[in-house]
Amino acid sequence: PYRFAGSLEELRAGAKTVGYPCVVKPIMSSSGHGQSVVRSADTIDAAWVEAQEGRRAHDEGDVSRVIVEALAPLDYELTVLTVSSSAGIVTCAPIGQRQESGDYRESWQPASFTQDVLAQAQRIACTAVEGLVAKAKASGEKGWGVFGVELFVLTDGSVLFNEVSPRPHDTGMVTMASQRLSEFALHARAILGLPLTQEHVALSIPDGAVAASHAIVIQGDGEAEFRNVATALSQPGTDLRIFAKPEVHGHRRMAVALAIGTDEADARAKAENVAESLEIDIA
Ligand SMILES: Nc1ncnc2c1ncn2[C@@H]1O[C@H](COP(=O)(O)OP(=O)(O)O)[C@@H](O)[C@H]1O
Ligand SMILES: [Mg+2]
């Protein structure tokens, strides 16, 4: 159950319908900013304030709206990168992920899942993107690009749509290791009008292998300097991307470690090891 709300009054009424515990989120946000879990009616007003202060884009039309939805019993989360191009819509292999405080920390691809979950995930991803592309076309646009469709797999095995990024997705950074065309290459090709088929979005790692990404979140105040890179990358099958972000003030994702492993556990451990081996100074 969920309701959209454009005012505190609507939020109070929506929460009542949805029930507690519920999650209040700005409709346009990222990395968990402005979100809160509300356990009873006496903290719903605080959730409205939190959403207004944390939301993205304070100057773009109707973005003060929030969604209030039931706190879902998650088993795990998936991202299905879905590519809309001049050749139609195709999906990448599902990406598994671990979130912490509303923010992505690790992702891996392909995620292991049952055939049933895979079928539900692909159907929901295609339906969401087809809908957005139809809207784009109705207003004279192409609707081309990579979309990151986030899905919740619940403890009972059912799959729910969570949200969609109309652009490459943070958990999709794993494609820099797992696919010949990363999500960024796919996005560039798509918006340039080049055709992308299921072959273009295929994995390029050996059969049975898994790739992983590990976000490097830095805390401090100032410019980050990365040391010990040689040791961190001494393990075969690993890689590192340091973002062109000048400074950190508080918490900021500043780099990502990538690895290819024999299975999910191996890939995740390798990527984590790269991240842990780095020495980062803030000056
Ligand atoms: N209704 C919900 N039930 C359970 N967990 C949720 C719910 N909504 C969000 N979350 C958790 O918070 C994370 C961030 O929420 P999300 O809607 O994806 O916002 P963001 O735009 O910040 O990524 C999700 O990946 C999930 O772990
Ligand atoms: Mg999200």
PDB file of C-alpha atoms and ligand atoms in Angstrom:
ATOM      1  CA  PRO A   1       0.000   0.000   0.000  1.00  0.00           C
ATOM      2  CA  TYR A   2       1.130   3.554  -0.803  1.00  0.00           C
ATOM      3  CA  ARG A   3      -0.218   7.087  -1.190  1.00  0.00           C
ATOM      4  CA  PHE A   4       1.234  10.242  -2.694  1.00  0.00           C
ATOM      5  CA  ALA A   5       0.910  13.438  -0.636  1.00  0.00           C
ATOM      6  CA  GLY A   6       1.418  17.088  -1.541  1.00  0.00           C
ATOM      7  CA  SER A   7       0.848  18.592   1.895  1.00  0.00           C
ATOM      8  CA  LEU A   8       1.223  17.702   5.559  1.00  0.00           C
ATOM      9  CA  GLU A   9      -2.555  17.121   5.792  1.00  0.00           C
ATOM     10  CA  GLU A  10      -2.453  14.691   2.851  1.00  0.00           C
ATOM     11  CA  LEU A  11       0.547  12.940   4.395  1.00  0.00           C
ATOM     12  CA  ARG A  12      -1.255  12.485   7.724  1.00  0.00           C
ATOM     13  CA  ALA A  13      -4.271  11.013   5.923  1.00  0.00           C
ATOM     14  CA  GLY A  14      -2.069   8.848   3.657  1.00  0.00           C
ATOM     15  CA  ALA A  15      -0.145   7.383   6.593  1.00  0.00           C
ATOM     16  CA  LYS A  16      -3.421   6.519   8.275  1.00  0.00           C
ATOM     17  CA  THR A  17      -4.552   4.588   5.181  1.00  0.00           C
ATOM     18  CA  VAL A  18      -1.206   2.850   4.663  1.00  0.00           C
ATOM     19  CA  GLY A  19      -0.734   2.028   8.364  1.00  0.00           C
ATOM     20  CA  TYR A  20       2.366   1.853  10.541  1.00  0.00           C
ATOM     21  CA  PRO A  21       5.272   1.305  10.273  1.00  0.00           C
ATOM     22  CA  CYS A  22       5.546   3.270   7.020  1.00  0.00           C
ATOM     23  CA  VAL A  23       8.291   4.930   4.996  1.00  0.00           C
ATOM     24  CA  VAL A  24       8.035   8.601   3.939  1.00  0.00           C
ATOM     25  CA  LYS A  25      10.171   9.596   0.943  1.00  0.00           C
ATOM     26  CA  PRO A  26      10.440  12.676  -1.273  1.00  0.00           C
ATOM     27  CA  ILE A  27       9.363  11.726  -4.827  1.00  0.00           C
ATOM     28  CA  MET A  28      12.656  13.084  -6.161  1.00  0.00           C
ATOM     29  CA  SER A  29      15.693  12.182  -4.108  1.00  0.00           C
ATOM     30  CA  SER A  30      18.705   9.869  -4.001  1.00  0.00           C
ATOM     31  CA  SER A  31      20.927   8.031  -1.519  1.00  0.00           C
ATOM     32  CA  GLY A  32      18.155   7.961   1.074  1.00  0.00           C
ATOM     33  CA  HIS A  33      18.158  11.749   1.556  1.00  0.00           C
ATOM     34  CA  GLY A  34      14.970  13.052   3.179  1.00  0.00           C
ATOM     35  CA  GLN A  35      13.595   9.576   3.965  1.00  0.00           C
ATOM     36  CA  SER A  36      12.308   8.347   7.287  1.00  0.00           C
ATOM     37  CA  VAL A  37      10.648   5.294   8.753  1.00  0.00           C
ATOM     38  CA  VAL A  38       7.629   6.363  10.802  1.00  0.00           C
ATOM     39  CA  ARG A  39       6.450   4.002  13.527  1.00  0.00           C
ATOM     40  CA  SER A  40       3.513   5.984  14.918  1.00  0.00           C
ATOM     41  CA  ALA A  41       1.300   9.002  14.126  1.00  0.00           C
ATOM     42  CA  ASP A  42       3.110  11.324  16.535  1.00  0.00           C
ATOM     43  CA  THR A  43       6.255  11.493  14.345  1.00  0.00           C
ATOM     44  CA  ILE A  44       4.560  11.918  10.946  1.00  0.00           C
ATOM     45  CA  ASP A  45       4.947  15.738  11.028  1.00  0.00           C
ATOM     46  CA  ALA A  46       8.707  15.375  11.543  1.00  0.00           C
ATOM     47  CA  ALA A  47       8.864  13.070   8.496  1.00  0.00           C
ATOM     48  CA  TRP A  48       7.270  15.806   6.338  1.00  0.00           C
ATOM     49  CA  VAL A  49       9.928  18.312   7.436  1.00  0.00           C
ATOM     50  CA  GLU A  50      12.702  15.754   6.883  1.00  0.00           C
ATOM     51  CA  ALA A  51      11.432  15.087   3.328  1.00  0.00           C
ATOM     52  CA  GLN A  52      11.259  18.787   2.457  1.00  0.00           C
ATOM     53  CA  GLU A  53      14.780  19.427   3.751  1.00  0.00           C
ATOM     54  CA  GLY A  54      16.382  16.334   2.216  1.00  0.00           C
ATOM     55  CA  ARG A  55      14.785  16.303  -1.226  1.00  0.00           C
ATOM     56  CA  ARG A  56      16.619  16.948  -4.451  1.00  0.00           C
ATOM     57  CA  ALA A  57      15.892  19.857  -6.816  1.00  0.00           C
ATOM     58  CA  HIS A  58      14.338  22.692  -4.849  1.00  0.00           C
ATOM     59  CA  ASP A  59      13.515  24.643  -7.994  1.00  0.00           C
ATOM     60  CA  GLU A  60      11.910  22.119 -10.351  1.00  0.00           C
ATOM     61  CA  GLY A  61       8.139  22.237 -10.295  1.00  0.00           C
ATOM     62  CA  ASP A  62       6.104  19.775  -8.283  1.00  0.00           C
ATOM     63  CA  VAL A  63       8.844  18.121  -6.240  1.00  0.00           C
ATOM     64  CA  SER A  64       7.588  18.915  -2.747  1.00  0.00           C
ATOM     65  CA  ARG A  65       5.380  15.814  -3.056  1.00  0.00           C
ATOM     66  CA  VAL A  66       6.197  12.748  -0.998  1.00  0.00           C
ATOM     67  CA  ILE A  67       5.223   9.098  -1.129  1.00  0.00           C
ATOM     68  CA  VAL A  68       4.173   7.270   2.002  1.00  0.00           C
ATOM     69  CA  GLU A  69       4.383   3.503   1.673  1.00  0.00           C
ATOM     70  CA  ALA A  70       4.325   0.409   3.861  1.00  0.00           C
ATOM     71  CA  LEU A  71       7.659  -0.772   5.250  1.00  0.00           C
ATOM     72  CA  ALA A  72       8.184  -3.829   3.057  1.00  0.00           C
ATOM     73  CA  PRO A  73       9.521  -7.135   4.462  1.00  0.00           C
ATOM     74  CA  LEU A  74      12.602  -7.274   2.223  1.00  0.00           C
ATOM     75  CA  ASP A  75      14.498 -10.455   1.517  1.00  0.00           C
ATOM     76  CA  TYR A  76      16.875  -8.689  -0.871  1.00  0.00           C
ATOM     77  CA  GLU A  77      17.043  -5.899  -3.467  1.00  0.00           C
ATOM     78  CA  LEU A  78      17.761  -6.034  -7.192  1.00  0.00           C
ATOM     79  CA  THR A  79      18.491  -3.505  -9.899  1.00  0.00           C
ATOM     80  CA  VAL A  80      17.538  -4.307 -13.482  1.00  0.00           C
ATOM     81  CA  LEU A  81      19.335  -1.930 -15.850  1.00  0.00           C
ATOM     82  CA  THR A  82      16.902  -1.478 -18.714  1.00  0.00           C
ATOM     83  CA  VAL A  83      18.047   0.040 -21.979  1.00  0.00           C
ATOM     84  CA  SER A  84      15.737   1.907 -24.322  1.00  0.00           C
ATOM     85  CA  SER A  85      17.274   2.535 -27.747  1.00  0.00           C
ATOM     86  CA  SER A  86      16.307   2.888 -31.390  1.00  0.00           C
ATOM     87  CA  ALA A  87      16.130  -0.952 -31.431  1.00  0.00           C
ATOM     88  CA  GLY A  88      13.606  -1.157 -28.569  1.00  0.00           C
ATOM     89  CA  ILE A  89      13.899  -2.165 -24.910  1.00  0.00           C
ATOM     90  CA  VAL A  90      16.298  -4.776 -23.482  1.00  0.00           C
ATOM     91  CA  THR A  91      17.379  -5.682 -19.948  1.00  0.00           C
ATOM     92  CA  CYS A  92      20.797  -6.433 -18.432  1.00  0.00           C
ATOM     93  CA  ALA A  93      21.399  -9.361 -16.066  1.00  0.00           C
ATOM     94  CA  PRO A  94      19.975  -8.517 -12.612  1.00  0.00           C
ATOM     95  CA  ILE A  95      22.278  -6.816 -10.122  1.00  0.00           C
ATOM     96  CA  GLY A  96      22.188  -7.743  -6.427  1.00  0.00           C
ATOM     97  CA  GLN A  97      22.978  -5.073  -3.873  1.00  0.00           C
ATOM     98  CA  ARG A  98      23.449  -4.284  -0.221  1.00  0.00           C
ATOM     99  CA  GLN A  99      22.146  -0.970   1.107  1.00  0.00           C
ATOM    100  CA  GLU A 100      23.157   0.699   4.347  1.00  0.00           C
ATOM    101  CA  SER A 101      21.338   3.735   5.787  1.00  0.00           C
ATOM    102  CA  GLY A 102      19.454   4.098   2.493  1.00  0.00           C
ATOM    103  CA  ASP A 103      22.670   4.109   0.488  1.00  0.00           C
ATOM    104  CA  TYR A 104      24.284   1.500  -1.764  1.00  0.00           C
ATOM    105  CA  ARG A 105      27.480  -0.106  -0.440  1.00  0.00           C
ATOM    106  CA  GLU A 106      28.030  -3.204  -2.616  1.00  0.00           C
ATOM    107  CA  SER A 107      26.577  -4.651  -5.797  1.00  0.00           C
ATOM    108  CA  TRP A 108      27.174  -7.823  -7.789  1.00  0.00           C
ATOM    109  CA  GLN A 109      26.137  -9.227 -11.158  1.00  0.00           C
ATOM    110  CA  PRO A 110      24.672 -11.593 -12.118  1.00  0.00           C
ATOM    111  CA  ALA A 111      22.660 -11.912  -8.912  1.00  0.00           C
ATOM    112  CA  SER A 112      21.423 -15.430  -8.128  1.00  0.00           C
ATOM    113  CA  PHE A 113      17.655 -15.754  -8.212  1.00  0.00           C
ATOM    114  CA  THR A 114      14.962 -18.246  -9.024  1.00  0.00           C
ATOM    115  CA  GLN A 115      13.485 -18.346 -12.542  1.00  0.00           C
ATOM    116  CA  ASP A 116      10.269 -16.997 -11.047  1.00  0.00           C
ATOM    117  CA  VAL A 117      11.945 -13.928  -9.500  1.00  0.00           C
ATOM    118  CA  LEU A 118      13.876 -13.322 -12.728  1.00  0.00           C
ATOM    119  CA  ALA A 119      10.694 -13.416 -14.812  1.00  0.00           C
ATOM    120  CA  GLN A 120       8.835 -11.059 -12.448  1.00  0.00           C
ATOM    121  CA  ALA A 121      11.825  -8.673 -12.289  1.00  0.00           C
ATOM    122  CA  GLN A 122      12.206  -8.456 -16.069  1.00  0.00           C
ATOM    123  CA  ARG A 123       8.475  -7.991 -16.612  1.00  0.00           C
ATOM    124  CA  ILE A 124       8.223  -5.177 -14.041  1.00  0.00           C
ATOM    125  CA  ALA A 125      11.358  -3.453 -15.381  1.00  0.00           C
ATOM    126  CA  CYS A 126      10.111  -3.552 -18.979  1.00  0.00           C
ATOM    127  CA  THR A 127       6.626  -2.363 -17.993  1.00  0.00           C
ATOM    128  CA  ALA A 128       8.030   0.614 -16.036  1.00  0.00           C
ATOM    129  CA  VAL A 129      10.379   1.683 -18.826  1.00  0.00           C
ATOM    130  CA  GLU A 130       7.791   1.129 -21.587  1.00  0.00           C
ATOM    131  CA  GLY A 131       5.484   3.476 -19.659  1.00  0.00           C
ATOM    132  CA  LEU A 132       8.148   6.176 -19.341  1.00  0.00           C
ATOM    133  CA  VAL A 133       9.172   5.838 -22.993  1.00  0.00           C
ATOM    134  CA  ALA A 134       5.526   6.152 -24.069  1.00  0.00           C
ATOM    135  CA  LYS A 135       5.254   9.366 -22.028  1.00  0.00           C
ATOM    136  CA  ALA A 136       8.473  10.707 -23.536  1.00  0.00           C
ATOM    137  CA  LYS A 137       7.254   9.921 -27.066  1.00  0.00           C
ATOM    138  CA  ALA A 138       3.890  11.556 -26.384  1.00  0.00           C
ATOM    139  CA  SER A 139       5.756  14.783 -25.659  1.00  0.00           C
ATOM    140  CA  GLY A 140       7.891  14.564 -28.794  1.00  0.00           C
ATOM    141  CA  GLU A 141      11.005  13.037 -27.199  1.00  0.00           C
ATOM    142  CA  LYS A 142      12.771   9.742 -27.941  1.00  0.00           C
ATOM    143  CA  GLY A 143      12.883   8.208 -24.453  1.00  0.00           C
ATOM    144  CA  TRP A 144      16.308   6.658 -25.179  1.00  0.00           C
ATOM    145  CA  GLY A 145      18.836   5.827 -22.477  1.00  0.00           C
ATOM    146  CA  VAL A 146      19.638   3.546 -19.559  1.00  0.00           C
ATOM    147  CA  PHE A 147      17.100   3.281 -16.734  1.00  0.00           C
ATOM    148  CA  GLY A 148      17.927   1.711 -13.366  1.00  0.00           C
ATOM    149  CA  VAL A 149      14.833  -0.125 -12.162  1.00  0.00           C
ATOM    150  CA  GLU A 150      15.032  -0.926  -8.438  1.00  0.00           C
ATOM    151  CA  LEU A 151      13.063  -3.900  -7.197  1.00  0.00           C
ATOM    152  CA  PHE A 152      12.308  -5.364  -3.800  1.00  0.00           C
ATOM    153  CA  VAL A 153      12.175  -9.147  -3.452  1.00  0.00           C
ATOM    154  CA  LEU A 154      10.021  -9.855  -0.407  1.00  0.00           C
ATOM    155  CA  THR A 155      10.392 -12.697   2.059  1.00  0.00           C
ATOM    156  CA  ASP A 156       7.414 -14.461   0.393  1.00  0.00           C
ATOM    157  CA  GLY A 157       9.211 -14.413  -3.005  1.00  0.00           C
ATOM    158  CA  SER A 158       7.043 -11.727  -4.596  1.00  0.00           C
ATOM    159  CA  VAL A 159       8.689  -8.828  -6.420  1.00  0.00           C
ATOM    160  CA  LEU A 160       7.719  -5.163  -6.016  1.00  0.00           C
ATOM    161  CA  PHE A 161       8.702  -2.131  -8.071  1.00  0.00           C
ATOM    162  CA  ASN A 162      10.540   0.402  -5.868  1.00  0.00           C
ATOM    163  CA  GLU A 163      11.818   3.274  -7.997  1.00  0.00           C
ATOM    164  CA  VAL A 164      13.557   4.070 -11.261  1.00  0.00           C
ATOM    165  CA  SER A 165      16.523   6.277 -12.173  1.00  0.00           C
ATOM    166  CA  PRO A 166      16.180   7.795 -15.661  1.00  0.00           C
ATOM    167  CA  ARG A 167      19.961   7.421 -16.098  1.00  0.00           C
ATOM    168  CA  PRO A 168      22.769   4.986 -15.203  1.00  0.00           C
ATOM    169  CA  HIS A 169      22.430   3.686 -11.650  1.00  0.00           C
ATOM    170  CA  ASP A 170      24.974   3.659  -8.814  1.00  0.00           C
ATOM    171  CA  THR A 171      24.655  -0.108  -8.284  1.00  0.00           C
ATOM    172  CA  GLY A 172      25.213  -0.472 -12.055  1.00  0.00           C
ATOM    173  CA  MET A 173      28.842   0.631 -11.717  1.00  0.00           C
ATOM    174  CA  VAL A 174      29.558  -3.115 -11.494  1.00  0.00           C
ATOM    175  CA  THR A 175      29.005  -3.209 -15.285  1.00  0.00           C
ATOM    176  CA  MET A 176      32.402  -1.496 -15.676  1.00  0.00           C
ATOM    177  CA  ALA A 177      33.773  -4.958 -14.745  1.00  0.00           C
ATOM    178  CA  SER A 178      31.034  -7.344 -15.900  1.00  0.00           C
ATOM    179  CA  GLN A 179      29.938  -6.180 -19.362  1.00  0.00           C
ATOM    180  CA  ARG A 180      31.831  -5.254 -22.518  1.00  0.00           C
ATOM    181  CA  LEU A 181      29.607  -2.182 -22.740  1.00  0.00           C
ATOM    182  CA  SER A 182      29.223  -0.619 -19.281  1.00  0.00           C
ATOM    183  CA  GLU A 183      26.006   1.169 -18.327  1.00  0.00           C
ATOM    184  CA  PHE A 184      27.753   4.432 -19.256  1.00  0.00           C
ATOM    185  CA  ALA A 185      28.728   3.184 -22.724  1.00  0.00           C
ATOM    186  CA  LEU A 186      25.199   1.859 -23.212  1.00  0.00           C
ATOM    187  CA  HIS A 187      23.694   5.197 -22.153  1.00  0.00           C
ATOM    188  CA  ALA A 188      25.934   7.122 -24.548  1.00  0.00           C
ATOM    189  CA  ARG A 189      25.110   4.814 -27.441  1.00  0.00           C
ATOM    190  CA  ALA A 190      21.397   4.889 -26.688  1.00  0.00           C
ATOM    191  CA  ILE A 191      21.082   8.676 -26.554  1.00  0.00           C
ATOM    192  CA  LEU A 192      23.133   8.938 -29.755  1.00  0.00           C
ATOM    193  CA  GLY A 193      20.475   6.847 -31.495  1.00  0.00           C
ATOM    194  CA  LEU A 194      22.571   3.684 -31.922  1.00  0.00           C
ATOM    195  CA  PRO A 195      20.664   0.380 -31.777  1.00  0.00           C
ATOM    196  CA  LEU A 196      21.169  -1.822 -28.689  1.00  0.00           C
ATOM    197  CA  THR A 197      20.052  -5.437 -28.668  1.00  0.00           C
ATOM    198  CA  GLN A 198      20.240  -8.230 -26.082  1.00  0.00           C
ATOM    199  CA  GLU A 199      23.736  -9.099 -27.468  1.00  0.00           C
ATOM    200  CA  HIS A 200      25.006  -5.582 -26.683  1.00  0.00           C
ATOM    201  CA  VAL A 201      24.028  -5.833 -23.018  1.00  0.00           C
ATOM    202  CA  ALA A 202      25.482  -9.334 -22.485  1.00  0.00           C
ATOM    203  CA  LEU A 203      27.921 -10.148 -19.693  1.00  0.00           C
ATOM    204  CA  SER A 204      31.560 -10.464 -20.790  1.00  0.00           C
ATOM    205  CA  ILE A 205      32.814 -12.461 -17.780  1.00  0.00           C
ATOM    206  CA  PRO A 206      33.270 -16.256 -17.980  1.00  0.00           C
ATOM    207  CA  ASP A 207      30.212 -18.454 -17.463  1.00  0.00           C
ATOM    208  CA  GLY A 208      29.600 -18.903 -13.723  1.00  0.00           C
ATOM    209  CA  ALA A 209      31.854 -15.965 -12.757  1.00  0.00           C
ATOM    210  CA  VAL A 210      30.450 -12.978 -10.866  1.00  0.00           C
ATOM    211  CA  ALA A 211      31.573  -9.338 -10.807  1.00  0.00           C
ATOM    212  CA  ALA A 212      31.240  -7.029  -7.789  1.00  0.00           C
ATOM    213  CA  SER A 213      31.535  -3.359  -6.897  1.00  0.00           C
ATOM    214  CA  HIS A 214      32.264  -1.897  -3.470  1.00  0.00           C
ATOM    215  CA  ALA A 215      31.523   1.777  -2.822  1.00  0.00           C
ATOM    216  CA  ILE A 216      34.265   3.741  -1.088  1.00  0.00           C
ATOM    217  CA  VAL A 217      32.545   6.178   1.238  1.00  0.00           C
ATOM    218  CA  ILE A 218      34.827   8.713   2.859  1.00  0.00           C
ATOM    219  CA  GLN A 219      34.181  10.695   5.990  1.00  0.00           C
ATOM    220  CA  GLY A 220      35.939  13.942   6.793  1.00  0.00           C
ATOM    221  CA  ASP A 221      36.404  17.529   5.763  1.00  0.00           C
ATOM    222  CA  GLY A 222      38.711  18.465   2.878  1.00  0.00           C
ATOM    223  CA  GLU A 223      40.462  16.978  -0.162  1.00  0.00           C
ATOM    224  CA  ALA A 224      40.925  13.211  -0.312  1.00  0.00           C
ATOM    225  CA  GLU A 225      44.279  11.680  -1.202  1.00  0.00           C
ATOM    226  CA  PHE A 226      44.428   7.984  -2.093  1.00  0.00           C
ATOM    227  CA  ARG A 227      47.558   6.034  -1.113  1.00  0.00           C
ATOM    228  CA  ASN A 228      48.564   2.372  -1.224  1.00  0.00           C
ATOM    229  CA  VAL A 229      46.866   1.958  -4.628  1.00  0.00           C
ATOM    230  CA  ALA A 230      49.592  -0.431  -5.855  1.00  0.00           C
ATOM    231  CA  THR A 231      48.978  -2.883  -3.011  1.00  0.00           C
ATOM    232  CA  ALA A 232      45.202  -2.518  -3.272  1.00  0.00           C
ATOM    233  CA  LEU A 233      45.293  -3.476  -6.966  1.00  0.00           C
ATOM    234  CA  SER A 234      47.939  -6.217  -6.674  1.00  0.00           C
ATOM    235  CA  GLN A 235      45.248  -8.913  -6.713  1.00  0.00           C
ATOM    236  CA  PRO A 236      44.410 -10.064 -10.272  1.00  0.00           C
ATOM    237  CA  GLY A 237      40.861  -9.368 -11.420  1.00  0.00           C
ATOM    238  CA  THR A 238      40.499  -6.106  -9.514  1.00  0.00           C
ATOM    239  CA  ASP A 239      40.124  -2.483 -10.540  1.00  0.00           C
ATOM    240  CA  LEU A 240      39.478   0.931  -9.012  1.00  0.00           C
ATOM    241  CA  ARG A 241      37.737   4.107 -10.184  1.00  0.00           C
ATOM    242  CA  ILE A 242      38.430   7.299  -8.272  1.00  0.00           C
ATOM    243  CA  PHE A 243      35.760   9.885  -9.041  1.00  0.00           C
ATOM    244  CA  ALA A 244      36.615  13.431 -10.079  1.00  0.00           C
ATOM    245  CA  LYS A 245      35.093  14.818  -6.901  1.00  0.00           C
ATOM    246  CA  PRO A 246      37.202  17.594  -5.422  1.00  0.00           C
ATOM    247  CA  GLU A 247      36.290  17.446  -1.759  1.00  0.00           C
ATOM    248  CA  VAL A 248      34.365  15.694   0.970  1.00  0.00           C
ATOM    249  CA  HIS A 249      32.397  17.481   3.696  1.00  0.00           C
ATOM    250  CA  GLY A 250      30.819  14.895   5.966  1.00  0.00           C
ATOM    251  CA  HIS A 251      30.105  11.603   4.126  1.00  0.00           C
ATOM    252  CA  ARG A 252      30.708  11.191   0.405  1.00  0.00           C
ATOM    253  CA  ARG A 253      31.103   8.329  -2.050  1.00  0.00           C
ATOM    254  CA  MET A 254      34.452   9.138  -3.675  1.00  0.00           C
ATOM    255  CA  ALA A 255      35.479   5.950  -5.494  1.00  0.00           C
ATOM    256  CA  VAL A 256      34.440   2.412  -6.318  1.00  0.00           C
ATOM    257  CA  ALA A 257      36.386  -0.846  -6.168  1.00  0.00           C
ATOM    258  CA  LEU A 258      35.628  -3.491  -8.819  1.00  0.00           C
ATOM    259  CA  ALA A 259      36.422  -7.193  -8.952  1.00  0.00           C
ATOM    260  CA  ILE A 260      35.721 -10.368 -10.896  1.00  0.00           C
ATOM    261  CA  GLY A 261      35.494 -13.591  -8.863  1.00  0.00           C
ATOM    262  CA  THR A 262      34.697 -17.262  -9.224  1.00  0.00           C
ATOM    263  CA  ASP A 263      31.366 -16.705  -7.424  1.00  0.00           C
ATOM    264  CA  GLU A 264      29.449 -13.970  -5.589  1.00  0.00           C
ATOM    265  CA  ALA A 265      31.297 -14.391  -2.272  1.00  0.00           C
ATOM    266  CA  ASP A 266      34.695 -14.374  -3.972  1.00  0.00           C
ATOM    267  CA  ALA A 267      33.935 -11.260  -6.063  1.00  0.00           C
ATOM    268  CA  ARG A 268      32.522  -9.346  -3.094  1.00  0.00           C
ATOM    269  CA  ALA A 269      35.486 -10.281  -0.889  1.00  0.00           C
ATOM    270  CA  LYS A 270      37.979  -9.181  -3.558  1.00  0.00           C
ATOM    271  CA  ALA A 271      36.266  -5.818  -4.103  1.00  0.00           C
ATOM    272  CA  GLU A 272      36.061  -5.252  -0.354  1.00  0.00           C
ATOM    273  CA  ASN A 273      39.732  -6.096  -0.042  1.00  0.00           C
ATOM    274  CA  VAL A 274      40.644  -3.405  -2.607  1.00  0.00           C
ATOM    275  CA  ALA A 275      38.601  -0.862  -0.653  1.00  0.00           C
ATOM    276  CA  GLU A 276      40.097  -1.886   2.697  1.00  0.00           C
ATOM    277  CA  SER A 277      43.678  -1.857   1.415  1.00  0.00           C
ATOM    278  CA  LEU A 278      43.501   1.766   0.314  1.00  0.00           C
ATOM    279  CA  GLU A 279      44.785   4.431   2.651  1.00  0.00           C
ATOM    280  CA  ILE A 280      42.886   7.668   2.361  1.00  0.00           C
ATOM    281  CA  ASP A 281      44.010  10.964   3.835  1.00  0.00           C
ATOM    282  CA  ILE A 282      41.797  13.990   4.084  1.00  0.00           C
ATOM    283  CA  ALA A 283      43.659  17.283   4.040  1.00  0.00           C
TER     284      ALA A 283
HETATM  285  N1  LIG B   1       8.927   0.757   1.609  1.00  0.00           N
HETATM  286  C1  LIG B   1      10.135   0.328   1.973  1.00  0.00           C
HETATM  287  N2  LIG B   1      10.268  -0.802   2.719  1.00  0.00           N
HETATM  288  C2  LIG B   1      11.490  -1.250   3.078  1.00  0.00           C
HETATM  289  N3  LIG B   1      12.660  -0.657   2.762  1.00  0.00           N
HETATM  290  C3  LIG B   1      12.601   0.468   2.033  1.00  0.00           C
HETATM  291  C4  LIG B   1      11.332   1.020   1.602  1.00  0.00           C
HETATM  292  N4  LIG B   1      11.599   2.131   0.878  1.00  0.00           N
HETATM  293  C5  LIG B   1      12.944   2.273   0.865  1.00  0.00           C
HETATM  294  N5  LIG B   1      13.562   1.287   1.549  1.00  0.00           N
HETATM  295  C6  LIG B   1      15.026   1.113   1.731  1.00  0.00           C
HETATM  296  O1  LIG B   1      15.679   2.349   1.531  1.00  0.00           O
HETATM  297  C7  LIG B   1      16.496   2.325   0.342  1.00  0.00           C
HETATM  298  C8  LIG B   1      16.432   3.656  -0.387  1.00  0.00           C
HETATM  299  O2  LIG B   1      15.090   3.918  -0.813  1.00  0.00           O
HETATM  300  P1  LIG B   1      14.762   4.352  -2.307  1.00  0.00           P
HETATM  301  O3  LIG B   1      13.298   4.441  -2.443  1.00  0.00           O
HETATM  302  O4  LIG B   1      15.436   3.430  -3.236  1.00  0.00           O
HETATM  303  O5  LIG B   1      15.342   5.825  -2.387  1.00  0.00           O
HETATM  304  P2  LIG B   1      16.686   6.444  -3.020  1.00  0.00           P
HETATM  305  O6  LIG B   1      16.188   7.314  -4.128  1.00  0.00           O
HETATM  306  O7  LIG B   1      17.298   7.205  -1.925  1.00  0.00           O
HETATM  307  O8  LIG B   1      17.519   5.302  -3.508  1.00  0.00           O
HETATM  308  C9  LIG B   1      15.948   1.161  -0.468  1.00  0.00           C
HETATM  309  O9  LIG B   1      16.928   0.657  -1.367  1.00  0.00           O
HETATM  310  C10 LIG B   1      15.576   0.179   0.644  1.00  0.00           C
HETATM  311  O10 LIG B   1      16.726  -0.468   1.169  1.00  0.00           O
HETATM  312 MG    MG B   2      16.913   3.762  -4.549  1.00  0.00          MG
END
